[in-house]
Amino acid sequence: MASPVRTPAAPTRSTGRPKRRWGATVFGVVVLCVMLFPLYWMVNTALQPESGLLEVSPFPHSLDLSGFRSAVTDQGRNLLTSLAVALGAVVICLAVSAPAAYGLAQFRLRGTRTIVFSTLITQMVPGIVIANALYSAYVDMGLVNSYAGLMLADASLGIPFAIVLMRSFMVAIPREVIEAAEVDGAGRLRTFVRVVLPMSRNSLITAGLFSFLYAWSDFMFALTLNTTDDVKPITLGIYQYIGAHVGDWGSVMAASVLSAIPAAVLLVLSQKYIAAGITGGSVK
Amino acid sequence: MSTTAVSAAAAPAPVTKKAAKPPNPARARLRRRLAQWGFIAPAVIFMALFFGYPLVRNIVMSFQDYSPSTFFTGSSPFNGTDNWSNVFNDELFGKALWHTVLFTVGSLIGQFCIGLGLAVFFSRRFPLNGILRSLILLPWLVPMVVSGVVWRRILDQDTGVLNSFLGMVGLGDTPWLTSPGMALVSVVLVNIWIGIPFNMVILYGGLQEVPKELYEAASLDGASAWRTFRSITLPMLRPVITVVLVLGFMSTVKVLDLILALTDGGPADSTQTLGTLTYQNSFVQLDFGAGAVVGNILILISAVFAVFYLRANRNEGK
């Protein structure tokens, strides 16, 4: 939005003529259309009735909401399950990683480097390997087919990332601020809650956002740690849907649209956090 | 408050009553240490349970005989290297390994080249740049299974939109997902689509860090766009490129969701990778020992690249 105002002042490259710039915009729009076409097609298919054995027409001529109706009937409960599991995972993730990030950033403890190092390494362990071992442990502990079990497993997807991200943020909090609070008589815990957490709000939001997305998109733990239909997130629901209802693509796509909505909403609401999270969490 | 802060920073020990009260400074320090570890302990315990334990357990399991009956009887006797030799003698393992290599290398090349192209493109100033750039992230935020399901519809041989579109130029009727020769290519193409936004964002971030003066100097010297890209952009981006490629590798080598949603590993095991094979062995055949063997190999491959990552990371950070 601000760029048309600013550009005349900063002709960094020689291609600064207005016509060329609108040419780039056109090209950008074309790229975007190609990249987003599958998502458009998902919405388009969802709005067309019983399109399983026919070609889908390029536009939904008459809006048919029966796909959405049956998706809500069949998958509504799974959507709520996903929501509950993802929110639970976010709470666990932040509760575990925020204090740790603070400790690793500000306390001078021996072993800090080793812990940060192992945190980086855990991000590289393939999920299926974790599921492989976790399954038998879960059987022993009675955590298979339970909300708590899936929340814990899904929280593990976000925790290493959250620690790394929040730590890199909390390192920048001046030691004087924390010492001042402690001198004023606040205990260590109160300092953390009253001073450190509010100052790190942005990184908490980013970490929470990403752990929500990780948990929401999780398919592998949902697939492996559940043997009954008691706890079935939407990702697993859709996967089983295509197995059972290949003819009814309208409903499958409607369910897909519903499952993609949180991502779309999050993107709109928190663009800057998402970009910060993708770059911050991976490069640092 | 500000005065106390300054004095506390200057001489931390003798400031408040807290330091004056406990007679034994060693015990006070121990208590402080314990309180500080209290912040970190939950995370350490969590990671030990959810990452450390599985790693160890997988190694142990790969030497144990797990069968469906194990879950009733609870006994899983050790069987030496039986699992390992079974897996290595299975023709499917070699296939899965080869598919993993093709899938990973193909995906990385595609994602990286297109991602870099787009990052360079979006580094130019033009109207609506910011909005277009953030909308391109959308595919990356949709659950991978969902992307897989949507593409499965698009790539359908008879009724999918890609073939009906290609049909208009006389190229229709490609069996994207149903022919063993084509399925892996399709899976790679879809995975490239998924990886583009991530590559683009990180590389775009890296490009913003390249000092503008270098480009000005280059244009004063009359360097061509290609020459500038090769001699300035690429060398300056090198650390970021390493990180992108290694992270891309780590996430590609373990892809499971996408392949299951697109092809379920078929047709005729033509899209079976080490990830899906681990799943098949453990959760479909219920032979967790064999699953653990394949999983350990997957970890071994990842570990080699983890070393690269950490090295790249260290050069970047300190």
GROMACS .gro file of N, CA and C in nm, chain B residues 92-211:
model
  360
  376LEU      N    1   1.190  -5.430  -0.146
  376LEU     CA    2   1.120  -5.304  -0.130
  376LEU      C    3   1.207  -5.196  -0.064
  377PHE      N    4   1.296  -5.241   0.024
  377PHE     CA    5   1.379  -5.143   0.094
  377PHE      C    6   1.468  -5.065  -0.004
  378GLY      N    7   1.532  -5.139  -0.093
  378GLY     CA    8   1.618  -5.074  -0.192
  378GLY      C    9   1.538  -4.976  -0.278
  379LYS      N   10   1.419  -5.022  -0.317
  379LYS     CA   11   1.331  -4.935  -0.396
  379LYS      C   12   1.298  -4.807  -0.319
  380ALA      N   13   1.258  -4.827  -0.192
  380ALA     CA   14   1.216  -4.711  -0.111
  380ALA      C   15   1.332  -4.614  -0.093
  381LEU      N   16   1.450  -4.670  -0.074
  381LEU     CA   17   1.568  -4.584  -0.058
  381LEU      C   18   1.591  -4.501  -0.184
  382TRP      N   19   1.582  -4.568  -0.298
  382TRP     CA   20   1.603  -4.499  -0.426
  382TRP      C   21   1.495  -4.393  -0.449
  383HIS      N   22   1.369  -4.428  -0.417
  383HIS     CA   23   1.261  -4.330  -0.432
  383HIS      C   24   1.284  -4.211  -0.341
  384THR      N   25   1.336  -4.239  -0.220
  384THR     CA   26   1.361  -4.128  -0.127
  384THR      C   27   1.464  -4.033  -0.185
  385VAL      N   28   1.568  -4.091  -0.245
  385VAL     CA   29   1.672  -4.007  -0.306
  385VAL      C   30   1.612  -3.922  -0.418
  386LEU      N   31   1.537  -3.987  -0.508
  386LEU     CA   32   1.478  -3.913  -0.621
  386LEU      C   33   1.382  -3.806  -0.571
  387PHE      N   34   1.298  -3.845  -0.476
  387PHE     CA   35   1.198  -3.752  -0.424
  387PHE      C   36   1.265  -3.631  -0.360
  388THR      N   37   1.367  -3.658  -0.280
  388THR     CA   38   1.432  -3.549  -0.207
  388THR      C   39   1.508  -3.457  -0.302
  389VAL      N   40   1.591  -3.518  -0.386
  389VAL     CA   41   1.673  -3.436  -0.477
  389VAL      C   42   1.583  -3.358  -0.573
  390GLY      N   43   1.486  -3.426  -0.632
  390GLY     CA   44   1.395  -3.358  -0.726
  390GLY      C   45   1.321  -3.244  -0.660
  391SER      N   46   1.266  -3.270  -0.541
  391SER     CA   47   1.191  -3.166  -0.471
  391SER      C   48   1.280  -3.047  -0.439
  392LEU      N   49   1.400  -3.077  -0.387
  392LEU     CA   50   1.489  -2.968  -0.346
  392LEU      C   51   1.527  -2.879  -0.464
  393ILE      N   52   1.565  -2.942  -0.574
  393ILE     CA   53   1.606  -2.862  -0.690
  393ILE      C   54   1.491  -2.774  -0.735
  394GLY      N   55   1.373  -2.834  -0.749
  394GLY     CA   56   1.258  -2.757  -0.797
  394GLY      C   57   1.220  -2.644  -0.702
  395GLN      N   58   1.205  -2.678  -0.574
  395GLN     CA   59   1.165  -2.577  -0.475
  395GLN      C   60   1.265  -2.463  -0.469
  396PHE      N   61   1.392  -2.501  -0.468
  396PHE     CA   62   1.494  -2.400  -0.449
  396PHE      C   63   1.501  -2.306  -0.569
  397CYS      N   64   1.505  -2.362  -0.689
  397CYS     CA   65   1.520  -2.277  -0.808
  397CYS      C   66   1.400  -2.184  -0.823
  398ILE      N   67   1.280  -2.237  -0.810
  398ILE     CA   68   1.163  -2.152  -0.825
  398ILE      C   69   1.154  -2.053  -0.709
  399GLY      N   70   1.183  -2.101  -0.588
  399GLY     CA   71   1.180  -2.013  -0.471
  399GLY      C   72   1.278  -1.898  -0.486
  400LEU      N   73   1.399  -1.929  -0.533
  400LEU     CA   74   1.500  -1.824  -0.550
  400LEU      C   75   1.456  -1.725  -0.659
  401GLY      N   76   1.404  -1.780  -0.769
  401GLY     CA   77   1.356  -1.693  -0.876
  401GLY      C   78   1.250  -1.596  -0.824
  402LEU      N   79   1.156  -1.647  -0.748
  402LEU     CA   80   1.050  -1.561  -0.695
  402LEU      C   81   1.105  -1.463  -0.593
  403ALA      N   82   1.200  -1.507  -0.511
  403ALA     CA   83   1.257  -1.417  -0.411
  403ALA      C   84   1.325  -1.300  -0.480
  404VAL      N   85   1.402  -1.329  -0.586
  404VAL     CA   86   1.468  -1.222  -0.660
  404VAL      C   87   1.364  -1.130  -0.723
  405PHE      N   88   1.261  -1.193  -0.781
  405PHE     CA   89   1.156  -1.115  -0.845
  405PHE      C   90   1.089  -1.021  -0.744
  406PHE      N   91   1.056  -1.073  -0.626
  406PHE     CA   92   0.984  -0.991  -0.529
  406PHE      C   93   1.075  -0.890  -0.458
  407SER      N   94   1.205  -0.899  -0.481
  407SER     CA   95   1.294  -0.799  -0.423
  407SER      C   96   1.286  -0.667  -0.499
  408ARG      N   97   1.227  -0.671  -0.619
  408ARG     CA   98   1.210  -0.546  -0.692
  408ARG      C   99   1.091  -0.471  -0.634
  409ARG      N  100   1.092  -0.341  -0.655
  409ARG     CA  101   0.979  -0.263  -0.606
  409ARG      C  102   0.874  -0.256  -0.714
  410PHE      N  103   0.753  -0.292  -0.680
  410PHE     CA  104   0.643  -0.271  -0.773
  410PHE      C  105   0.513  -0.270  -0.692
  411PRO      N  106   0.409  -0.210  -0.747
  411PRO     CA  107   0.285  -0.197  -0.671
  411PRO      C  108   0.229  -0.334  -0.630
  412LEU      N  109   0.173  -0.342  -0.512
  412LEU     CA  110   0.108  -0.462  -0.457
  412LEU      C  111   0.207  -0.572  -0.421
  413ASN      N  112   0.335  -0.542  -0.427
  413ASN     CA  113   0.437  -0.641  -0.397
  413ASN      C  114   0.409  -0.714  -0.264
  414GLY      N  115   0.388  -0.637  -0.158
  414GLY     CA  116   0.372  -0.696  -0.024
  414GLY      C  117   0.255  -0.790  -0.014
  415ILE      N  118   0.142  -0.749  -0.072
  415ILE     CA  119   0.021  -0.832  -0.062
  415ILE      C  120   0.039  -0.962  -0.139
  416LEU      N  121   0.091  -0.949  -0.262
  416LEU     CA  122   0.111  -1.069  -0.344
  416LEU      C  123   0.207  -1.164  -0.273
  417ARG      N  124   0.312  -1.108  -0.216
  417ARG     CA  125   0.414  -1.191  -0.151
  417ARG      C  126   0.355  -1.267  -0.032
  418SER      N  127   0.270  -1.202   0.045
  418SER     CA  128   0.219  -1.276   0.161
  418SER      C  129   0.109  -1.375   0.122
  419LEU      N  130   0.037  -1.346   0.013
  419LEU     CA  131  -0.065  -1.444  -0.029
  419LEU      C  132  -0.003  -1.572  -0.082
  420ILE      N  133   0.118  -1.562  -0.136
  420ILE     CA  134   0.185  -1.681  -0.189
  420ILE      C  135   0.216  -1.780  -0.076
  421LEU      N  136   0.215  -1.731   0.049
  421LEU     CA  137   0.240  -1.821   0.161
  421LEU      C  138   0.126  -1.920   0.186
  422LEU      N  139   0.007  -1.885   0.138
  422LEU     CA  140  -0.111  -1.966   0.172
  422LEU      C  141  -0.094  -2.118   0.156
  423PRO      N  142  -0.044  -2.165   0.042
  423PRO     CA  143  -0.035  -2.311   0.027
  423PRO      C  144   0.047  -2.377   0.136
  424TRP      N  145   0.144  -2.303   0.188
  424TRP     CA  146   0.232  -2.359   0.289
  424TRP      C  147   0.160  -2.377   0.422
  425LEU      N  148   0.054  -2.300   0.443
  425LEU     CA  149  -0.015  -2.304   0.572
  425LEU      C  150  -0.128  -2.407   0.574
  426VAL      N  151  -0.166  -2.457   0.458
  426VAL     CA  152  -0.273  -2.557   0.453
  426VAL      C  153  -0.215  -2.693   0.494
  427PRO      N  154  -0.289  -2.769   0.575
  427PRO     CA  155  -0.236  -2.901   0.614
  427PRO      C  156  -0.194  -2.981   0.492
  428MET      N  157  -0.081  -3.051   0.506
  428MET     CA  158  -0.025  -3.122   0.391
  428MET      C  159  -0.118  -3.230   0.338
  429VAL      N  160  -0.189  -3.295   0.428
  429VAL     CA  161  -0.284  -3.398   0.382
  429VAL      C  162  -0.388  -3.335   0.292
  430VAL      N  163  -0.432  -3.215   0.331
  430VAL     CA  164  -0.535  -3.148   0.253
  430VAL      C  165  -0.481  -3.112   0.115
  431SER      N  166  -0.359  -3.059   0.110
  431SER     CA  167  -0.299  -3.032  -0.020
  431SER      C  168  -0.294  -3.159  -0.104
  432GLY      N  169  -0.255  -3.267  -0.039
  432GLY     CA  170  -0.246  -3.394  -0.111
  432GLY      C  171  -0.381  -3.435  -0.169
  433VAL      N  172  -0.485  -3.422  -0.088
  433VAL     CA  173  -0.618  -3.461  -0.133
  433VAL      C  174  -0.663  -3.373  -0.251
  434VAL      N  175  -0.638  -3.242  -0.241
  434VAL     CA  176  -0.679  -3.151  -0.348
  434VAL      C  177  -0.606  -3.185  -0.478
  435TRP      N  178  -0.476  -3.209  -0.466
  435TRP     CA  179  -0.400  -3.244  -0.586
  435TRP      C  180  -0.442  -3.378  -0.643
  436ARG      N  181  -0.483  -3.468  -0.557
  436ARG     CA  182  -0.529  -3.598  -0.606
  436ARG      C  183  -0.650  -3.579  -0.698
  437ARG      N  184  -0.734  -3.483  -0.663
  437ARG     CA  185  -0.850  -3.452  -0.747
  437ARG      C  186  -0.805  -3.387  -0.879
  438ILE      N  187  -0.710  -3.292  -0.867
  438ILE     CA  188  -0.665  -3.219  -0.986
  438ILE      C  189  -0.595  -3.313  -1.085
  439LEU      N  190  -0.521  -3.410  -1.030
  439LEU     CA  191  -0.439  -3.496  -1.116
  439LEU      C  192  -0.513  -3.621  -1.165
  440ASP      N  193  -0.641  -3.633  -1.129
  440ASP     CA  194  -0.717  -3.751  -1.172
  440ASP      C  195  -0.709  -3.766  -1.324
  441GLN      N  196  -0.681  -3.890  -1.367
  441GLN     CA  197  -0.655  -3.910  -1.510
  441GLN      C  198  -0.774  -3.873  -1.598
  442ASP      N  199  -0.894  -3.918  -1.560
  442ASP     CA  200  -1.009  -3.898  -1.648
  442ASP      C  201  -1.086  -3.770  -1.621
  443THR      N  202  -1.097  -3.733  -1.495
  443THR     CA  203  -1.183  -3.620  -1.464
  443THR      C  204  -1.109  -3.503  -1.400
  444GLY      N  205  -0.978  -3.514  -1.390
  444GLY     CA  206  -0.902  -3.405  -1.326
  444GLY      C  207  -0.886  -3.286  -1.418
  445VAL      N  208  -0.873  -3.169  -1.358
  445VAL     CA  209  -0.869  -3.046  -1.437
  445VAL      C  210  -0.737  -3.033  -1.514
  446LEU      N  211  -0.628  -3.090  -1.461
  446LEU     CA  212  -0.501  -3.075  -1.531
  446LEU      C  213  -0.507  -3.143  -1.668
  447ASN      N  214  -0.560  -3.265  -1.669
  447ASN     CA  215  -0.570  -3.333  -1.798
  447ASN      C  216  -0.671  -3.267  -1.891
  448SER      N  217  -0.781  -3.215  -1.837
  448SER     CA  218  -0.877  -3.153  -1.930
  448SER      C  219  -0.818  -3.023  -1.984
  449PHE      N  220  -0.732  -2.958  -1.904
  449PHE     CA  221  -0.664  -2.838  -1.953
  449PHE      C  222  -0.561  -2.876  -2.060
  450LEU      N  223  -0.481  -2.977  -2.028
  450LEU     CA  224  -0.380  -3.021  -2.126
  450LEU      C  225  -0.447  -3.076  -2.252
  451GLY      N  226  -0.567  -3.130  -2.235
  451GLY     CA  227  -0.640  -3.184  -2.349
  451GLY      C  228  -0.667  -3.076  -2.454
  452MET      N  229  -0.685  -2.953  -2.407
  452MET     CA  230  -0.713  -2.843  -2.500
  452MET      C  231  -0.596  -2.818  -2.593
  453VAL      N  232  -0.474  -2.849  -2.545
  453VAL     CA  233  -0.359  -2.834  -2.635
  453VAL      C  234  -0.316  -2.970  -2.690
  454GLY      N  235  -0.403  -3.068  -2.673
  454GLY     CA  236  -0.375  -3.200  -2.731
  454GLY      C  237  -0.280  -3.287  -2.653
  455LEU      N  238  -0.267  -3.260  -2.522
  455LEU     CA  239  -0.170  -3.337  -2.443
  455LEU      C  240  -0.236  -3.417  -2.330
  456GLY      N  241  -0.368  -3.426  -2.331
  456GLY     CA  242  -0.438  -3.485  -2.217
  456GLY      C  243  -0.406  -3.631  -2.195
  457ASP      N  244  -0.477  -3.690  -2.098
  457ASP     CA  245  -0.469  -3.833  -2.077
  457ASP      C  246  -0.339  -3.883  -2.017
  458THR      N  247  -0.273  -3.799  -1.940
  458THR     CA  248  -0.156  -3.849  -1.868
  458THR      C  249  -0.202  -3.917  -1.740
  459PRO      N  250  -0.159  -4.041  -1.715
  459PRO     CA  251  -0.199  -4.109  -1.591
  459PRO      C  252  -0.110  -4.063  -1.475
  460TRP      N  253  -0.132  -3.940  -1.429
  460TRP     CA  254  -0.041  -3.878  -1.331
  460TRP      C  255  -0.014  -3.966  -1.210
  461LEU      N  256  -0.120  -4.017  -1.150
  461LEU     CA  257  -0.101  -4.089  -1.024
  461LEU      C  258  -0.121  -4.239  -1.038
  462THR      N  259  -0.170  -4.283  -1.153
  462THR     CA  260  -0.206  -4.424  -1.163
  462THR      C  261  -0.103  -4.509  -1.237
  463SER      N  262  -0.005  -4.446  -1.300
  463SER     CA  263   0.096  -4.531  -1.363
  463SER      C  264   0.222  -4.529  -1.280
  464PRO      N  265   0.281  -4.645  -1.258
  464PRO     CA  266   0.401  -4.653  -1.174
  464PRO      C  267   0.514  -4.563  -1.226
  465GLY      N  268   0.521  -4.543  -1.356
  465GLY     CA  269   0.628  -4.461  -1.410
  465GLY      C  270   0.611  -4.313  -1.381
  466MET      N  271   0.486  -4.274  -1.365
  466MET     CA  272   0.456  -4.131  -1.356
  466MET      C  273   0.433  -4.085  -1.212
  467ALA      N  274   0.390  -4.176  -1.125
  467ALA     CA  275   0.341  -4.135  -0.993
  467ALA      C  276   0.446  -4.059  -0.913
  468LEU      N  277   0.571  -4.109  -0.917
  468LEU     CA  278   0.675  -4.043  -0.836
  468LEU      C  279   0.700  -3.901  -0.887
  469VAL      N  280   0.698  -3.886  -1.020
  469VAL     CA  281   0.715  -3.752  -1.077
  469VAL      C  282   0.605  -3.659  -1.026
  470SER      N  283   0.482  -3.708  -1.027
  470SER     CA  284   0.370  -3.625  -0.981
  470SER      C  285   0.387  -3.587  -0.835
  471VAL      N  286   0.426  -3.684  -0.754
  471VAL     CA  287   0.443  -3.657  -0.611
  471VAL      C  288   0.552  -3.550  -0.591
  472VAL      N  289   0.659  -3.560  -0.669
  472VAL     CA  290   0.766  -3.460  -0.660
  472VAL      C  291   0.712  -3.323  -0.701
  473LEU      N  292   0.636  -3.319  -0.809
  473LEU     CA  293   0.583  -3.190  -0.855
  473LEU      C  294   0.497  -3.124  -0.748
  474VAL      N  295   0.412  -3.205  -0.685
  474VAL     CA  296   0.325  -3.148  -0.581
  474VAL      C  297   0.410  -3.100  -0.464
  475ASN      N  298   0.512  -3.177  -0.428
  475ASN     CA  299   0.595  -3.136  -0.316
  475ASN      C  300   0.675  -3.009  -0.349
  476ILE      N  301   0.711  -2.991  -0.474
  476ILE     CA  302   0.777  -2.866  -0.514
  476ILE      C  303   0.681  -2.750  -0.490
  477TRP      N  304   0.557  -2.769  -0.532
  477TRP     CA  305   0.455  -2.666  -0.511
  477TRP      C  306   0.445  -2.630  -0.362
  478ILE      N  307   0.447  -2.732  -0.276
  478ILE     CA  308   0.435  -2.707  -0.132
  478ILE      C  309   0.556  -2.631  -0.079
  479GLY      N  310   0.675  -2.662  -0.132
  479GLY     CA  311   0.797  -2.605  -0.074
  479GLY      C  312   0.833  -2.466  -0.124
  480ILE      N  313   0.773  -2.423  -0.233
  480ILE     CA  314   0.811  -2.293  -0.291
  480ILE      C  315   0.796  -2.177  -0.192
  481PRO      N  316   0.682  -2.163  -0.123
  481PRO     CA  317   0.667  -2.047  -0.033
  481PRO      C  318   0.777  -2.041   0.073
  482PHE      N  319   0.808  -2.154   0.134
  482PHE     CA  320   0.910  -2.156   0.239
  482PHE      C  321   1.045  -2.109   0.183
  483ASN      N  322   1.085  -2.166   0.071
  483ASN     CA  323   1.212  -2.126   0.008
  483ASN      C  324   1.211  -1.978  -0.026
  484MET      N  325   1.098  -1.934  -0.079
  484MET     CA  326   1.089  -1.794  -0.121
  484MET      C  327   1.105  -1.700  -0.002
  485VAL      N  328   1.035  -1.728   0.106
  485VAL     CA  329   1.039  -1.637   0.222
  485VAL      C  330   1.179  -1.626   0.279
  486ILE      N  331   1.244  -1.740   0.299
  486ILE     CA  332   1.376  -1.736   0.360
  486ILE      C  333   1.476  -1.668   0.267
  487LEU      N  334   1.472  -1.703   0.139
  487LEU     CA  335   1.567  -1.643   0.046
  487LEU      C  336   1.539  -1.494   0.029
  488TYR      N  337   1.411  -1.457   0.031
  488TYR     CA  338   1.376  -1.316   0.024
  488TYR      C  339   1.437  -1.241   0.143
  489GLY      N  340   1.423  -1.301   0.261
  489GLY     CA  341   1.483  -1.241   0.380
  489GLY      C  342   1.633  -1.223   0.364
  490GLY      N  343   1.697  -1.325   0.309
  490GLY     CA  344   1.842  -1.317   0.287
  490GLY      C  345   1.878  -1.207   0.189
  491LEU      N  346   1.798  -1.193   0.085
  491LEU     CA  347   1.827  -1.091  -0.016
  491LEU      C  348   1.820  -0.950   0.043
  492GLN      N  349   1.729  -0.931   0.140
  492GLN     CA  350   1.716  -0.799   0.199
  492GLN      C  351   1.842  -0.758   0.276
  493GLU      N  352   1.920  -0.860   0.316
  493GLU     CA  353   2.040  -0.831   0.395
  493GLU      C  354   2.159  -0.792   0.308
  494VAL      N  355   2.148  -0.818   0.179
  494VAL     CA  356   2.262  -0.785   0.092
  494VAL      C  357   2.272  -0.633   0.080
  495PRO      N  358   2.390  -0.576   0.113
  495PRO     CA  359   2.403  -0.430   0.111
  495PRO      C  360   2.372  -0.372  -0.027
   0.00000   0.00000   0.00000
